[in-house]
Each structure stands twice: as structure tokens, then as C-alpha cells.
Tab-separated table of C-alpha atoms in Angstrom:
chain	number	residue	atom	x	y	z
I	190	MET	CA	-60.054	3.979	-48.686
I	191	LYS	CA	-61.214	4.622	-45.113
I	192	GLN	CA	-58.460	2.403	-43.757
I	193	LYS	CA	-55.815	4.329	-45.679
I	194	ARG	CA	-57.208	7.606	-44.424
I	195	LEU	CA	-57.220	6.344	-40.790
I	196	LEU	CA	-53.696	5.010	-41.185
I	197	LEU	CA	-52.529	8.364	-42.605
I	198	LEU	CA	-54.198	10.302	-39.754
I	199	GLY	CA	-52.658	7.921	-37.211
I	200	MET	CA	-49.188	8.417	-38.685
I	201	ILE	CA	-49.637	12.203	-38.737
I	202	GLY	CA	-50.697	12.073	-35.076
I	203	LEU	CA	-47.686	9.915	-34.184
I	204	VAL	CA	-45.256	12.244	-35.970
I	205	THR	CA	-46.844	15.248	-34.215
I	206	LEU	CA	-46.535	13.523	-30.840
I	207	LEU	CA	-42.873	12.622	-31.474
I	208	GLY	CA	-42.135	16.213	-32.544
I	209	ALA	CA	-43.730	17.592	-29.377
I	210	GLY	CA	-41.714	15.133	-27.264
I	211	LEU	CA	-38.480	16.151	-28.972
I	212	ALA	CA	-39.256	19.844	-28.416
I	213	LEU	CA	-39.947	19.182	-24.724
I	214	VAL	CA	-36.698	17.237	-24.249
I	215	SER	CA	-34.735	20.020	-25.980
I	216	LEU	CA	-36.348	22.665	-23.778
I	217	LEU	CA	-35.588	20.728	-20.582
I	218	ALA	CA	-31.990	20.139	-21.648
I	219	ARG	CA	-31.528	23.840	-22.372
I	220	GLU	CA	-32.933	24.801	-18.920
I	221	THR	CA	-30.577	22.344	-17.210
I	222	GLU	CA	-27.550	23.756	-19.035
I	223	THR	CA	-28.303	27.355	-18.076
I	224	GLU	CA	-28.566	26.721	-14.325
I	225	PRO	CA	-25.333	28.000	-12.793
I	226	GLU	CA	-23.502	25.546	-10.563
I	227	THR	CA	-22.412	27.137	-7.353
I	228	THR	CA	-19.266	25.861	-5.704
I	229	ILE	CA	-17.792	26.856	-2.393
I	230	ALA	CA	-14.011	26.660	-2.085
I	231	LEU	CA	-13.064	24.736	1.046
I	232	THR	CA	-9.316	25.168	0.705
I	233	ASP	CA	-7.388	28.245	-0.350
I	234	TYR	CA	-3.849	27.028	-0.882
I	235	ALA	CA	-1.871	25.535	-3.714
I	236	PRO	CA	-1.258	21.773	-3.620
I	237	ALA	CA	2.495	22.457	-3.933
I	238	ASP	CA	2.397	24.349	-0.613
I	239	ILE	CA	1.416	21.237	1.385
I	240	THR	CA	4.373	20.041	3.473
I	241	ALA	CA	2.718	17.348	5.624
I	242	ILE	CA	-0.424	15.217	5.613
I	243	GLN	CA	-1.938	13.242	8.454
I	244	TYR	CA	-4.921	11.015	7.869
I	245	THR	CA	-6.855	8.662	10.102
I	246	ARG	CA	-8.983	5.825	8.787
I	247	ASP	CA	-10.472	3.002	10.832
I	248	GLY	CA	-8.431	4.113	13.838
I	249	ASP	CA	-5.096	3.931	11.975
I	250	THR	CA	-3.184	7.194	11.623
I	251	VAL	CA	-0.627	7.788	8.877
I	252	ASP	CA	1.751	10.772	8.946
I	253	LEU	CA	3.368	11.821	5.668
I	254	ALA	CA	6.082	14.446	5.432
I	255	LEU	CA	7.679	16.176	2.473
I	256	VAL	CA	11.461	16.036	2.760
I	257	SER	CA	13.970	17.833	0.573
I	258	GLU	CA	17.397	16.456	-0.234
I	259	THR	CA	20.355	17.789	-2.140
I	260	VAL	CA	21.373	15.303	-4.808
I	261	GLU	CA	24.691	15.434	-6.637
I	262	ALA	CA	24.901	14.218	-10.211
I	263	THR	CA	27.819	13.990	-12.590
I	264	ASP	CA	27.340	14.550	-16.297
I	265	ALA	CA	28.809	11.491	-18.052
I	266	SER	CA	29.947	13.390	-21.148
I	267	THR	CA	31.509	16.449	-19.500
I	268	GLY	CA	32.306	15.091	-16.052
I	269	GLU	CA	30.755	18.222	-14.554
I	270	ALA	CA	29.135	17.766	-11.135
I	271	THR	CA	25.786	19.430	-10.446
I	272	THR	CA	23.573	19.559	-7.394
I	273	GLU	CA	19.797	19.613	-7.386
I	274	GLU	CA	17.197	19.949	-4.671
I	275	GLU	CA	14.740	17.031	-4.788
I	276	SER	CA	11.617	16.612	-2.702
I	277	ARG	CA	9.860	13.370	-1.897
I	278	TRP	CA	7.153	12.155	0.440
I	279	VAL	CA	8.055	9.805	3.299
I	280	LEU	CA	6.256	8.200	6.208
I	281	ALA	CA	7.183	10.399	9.174
I	282	ASP	CA	7.736	7.469	11.539
I	283	ARG	CA	9.318	5.128	8.952
I	284	PRO	CA	11.227	7.279	6.428
I	285	GLU	CA	13.102	4.284	4.999
I	286	GLU	CA	9.896	2.701	3.621
I	287	THR	CA	8.865	3.414	0.044
I	288	VAL	CA	5.886	5.714	-0.491
I	289	ASP	CA	3.988	5.901	-3.786
I	290	GLN	CA	4.802	9.482	-4.799
I	291	THR	CA	2.082	9.616	-7.451
I	292	LEU	CA	-0.567	8.654	-4.920
I	293	VAL	CA	0.538	11.314	-2.430
I	294	ASN	CA	0.736	13.937	-5.186
I	295	SER	CA	-2.852	13.036	-6.120
I	296	MET	CA	-3.815	13.525	-2.475
I	297	THR	CA	-2.206	16.983	-2.385
I	298	THR	CA	-4.011	17.972	-5.577
I	299	ALA	CA	-7.337	16.815	-4.135
I	300	LEU	CA	-6.714	18.625	-0.839
I	301	GLY	CA	-5.750	21.845	-2.590
I	302	THR	CA	-8.893	21.910	-4.719
I	303	LEU	CA	-11.651	20.879	-2.276
I	304	THR	CA	-15.050	22.383	-3.066
I	305	ALA	CA	-18.613	21.964	-1.826
I	306	THR	CA	-21.847	22.394	-3.738
I	307	ARG	CA	-23.810	23.738	-0.776
I	308	ASP	CA	-23.329	25.149	2.712
I	309	LEU	CA	-24.766	22.920	5.428
I	310	GLY	CA	-24.933	25.807	7.868
I	311	GLU	CA	-23.450	26.173	11.307
I	312	ASN	CA	-26.511	24.962	13.187
I	313	GLU	CA	-27.110	21.830	11.123
I	314	SER	CA	-26.623	18.491	12.826
I	315	LEU	CA	-23.790	16.530	11.214
I	316	ALA	CA	-25.634	13.313	12.105
I	317	ARG	CA	-28.387	14.314	9.676
I	318	PHE	CA	-25.880	13.955	6.852
I	319	GLY	CA	-24.066	10.907	8.250
I	320	LEU	CA	-21.017	12.995	9.185
I	321	ASP	CA	-21.108	12.675	12.989
I	322	GLU	CA	-18.645	9.768	12.910
I	323	PRO	CA	-16.272	10.348	9.988
I	324	VAL	CA	-14.792	7.387	8.164
I	325	LEU	CA	-11.719	9.394	7.212
I	326	THR	CA	-10.173	12.559	8.623
I	327	VAL	CA	-7.361	14.432	6.904
I	328	GLN	CA	-5.175	17.232	8.168
I	329	ALA	CA	-2.800	19.062	5.827
I	330	THR	CA	0.055	21.315	6.902
I	331	VAL	CA	0.734	24.164	4.508
I	332	ASN	CA	4.155	25.807	4.356
I	333	GLY	CA	5.134	24.381	7.729
């Protein structure tokens, strides 16, 4: 009888402990959700406004330019000719080479939506954050 009573008390204690743990986890999760995330916009232009990108990585510099071309097309059923303005990204020094348009469009989207989660301050040393010698530098030209 004593063993059953001890076992019952032990189980009640375990259930109470698990309930308290669950309440604590719920409370911590709720506090984490309510903390507002601050973001600082680093760019203030639309990705579609970018007309050129230059990036340097490991000493190699790549210049990309957005070129527009007028393309004529003929409708097969009506024979009517139409012209459209098409834009595409090219390497500025080798425009005949193929450039992955999706990749460059992803770059423009990323450049147009850059944000930071905190301000490092003007007087902070970039070396403290490992930014004194950048691995990659990017320069975007907006609307020429």
C-alpha cells in the first residue's frame, strides 16, 4: 500500500513538474514573439530602377549593364508586324557573352531591398566586425 502511495505521489509530482515546464516554455515563446524586430533600410530604390551593377570579388571586377533593344515580331496568323522594347543584362566589356538573366534579376532584387538589424555607428571600427577588408563590394547605378 505504501509503495502504491509513493508511486502515486511521484507521478503527481512528475505531472506537476511537466506542467510547470510547459507553462514556462509557452511564456518564453510568447515574450519572443512580442519583441519587435527593428530593421534599417539600406537602399531606397526599386530593383527595376537599377541600370548597372559593378561587383568586385577576390580582385576580379565584373561590370553588368542593362541594355534595351527594339525587337520586331510578326504575328504568324495575321502577318501583322509589332515592335517591342526588351531589356536584358550584358557584361559591359563583353556584350556578346550570355549572362544568366535570372541571376542578375535576383541580384537587383537583393540590392533594392537591403536592410540591417542594427546600426554599427559612425565611430565603430569596421575591423571589430571583420569588415575592414571586404570579400565582396557591389556598386549599383540607379536610373543612370
